[in-house]
Steps between C-alpha positions, in 0.01 A plus 500: 500500500373337821650217701218442750516120488877504551476747789264264685778241523711467817811720485738204498325355194511837323872515573561149366332590172693827467830336590434218253419748224813705569711184496357394164514845340856544622608164355359603160572872521636510145230271357173589674299293251658183644390576859246239609181539703530129584838551666376808687214293642744222589731743682200641689372154594161546337323362194509679167121525512519678835755747366269588211228587754721784622666612176373447147853469358868526587488850349238610753711348777804697386293820492393428856865466607566835329213660691611336824818708493283813501316382811822412683649841429179695563556815713270572793237770435665738748823481299336650192492878471473750215606452225348156548663308213847636575458416869375152408805441281743621769349274767498199268867550420580502872315169533707326231720291724573136578324199352214704350748687281659175382158364405412822321830498310443139398147569371609807305786313338270210406256745340779681314653175374163399356386815327266341247315278746517716815620859467289605204177333618552644848513858376256467213230276644547438873638808670165668569390189692789519746498645850807703409320689222201571725723636776695729267182631339345566843798711606501692173130574548573628853769730363264629233231573762758704693572701185871414484493323163499674166146507365602345169653188658314184396488289818487164324806586292680631809422182696612281209828689467567477874456122490727466197793675670586201719530282191697765311747519789536122525541470124757782499705332774477162329620652172786680678580184698487699823498332837145431637538756780539774238140447389357700791727794415393476136131500596561815707664675202218416261236599756670836551447567131138380530415731789710804405530485123810585299441863397555799725226766497357360178160668546666842516726441203392692190623207290269251668370244254124456519456140617 
């Protein structure tokens, strides 16, 4: 998914559109279908026609806001070392502070509250078009080139699972009615399972099940 036309706008206009979209999506966080492109344009001080030049739908605009969190948290190249994906995750967790984290939490909760219209399409149809997916897949490919991944690991499945963990953690905390600050700790626990697995010395166990 490209946003070339949007990126050519002045930064203040980009910000007005993003802020207007967040305001509208937040107001209708439990009923995403009622969020209005007209009101987003009004908040941003532009015409509806202009908004459609930058985003084909409110869904594409929400996906852009999702991707924007990836850009804001993006580690510098010198911060990434082997294993690349693990290093990437650790640096991104360090970057989750302040207003960016609040925006991220809001977006995730909106997506989780609207599973049929947002969560399921995101992970069935849209995820491979996001910057986040591309980044994760790039780091997995780097780790494979260094020979530190198991040969039988399917990279697309591994990238998909990595991306799902954030939503699993948010959903878990929402179900448990945990405080928002617990979400980061929950993500760390799920990611530990992702990177290290749950079985000890499984490959050397005579009872290993052929998977």
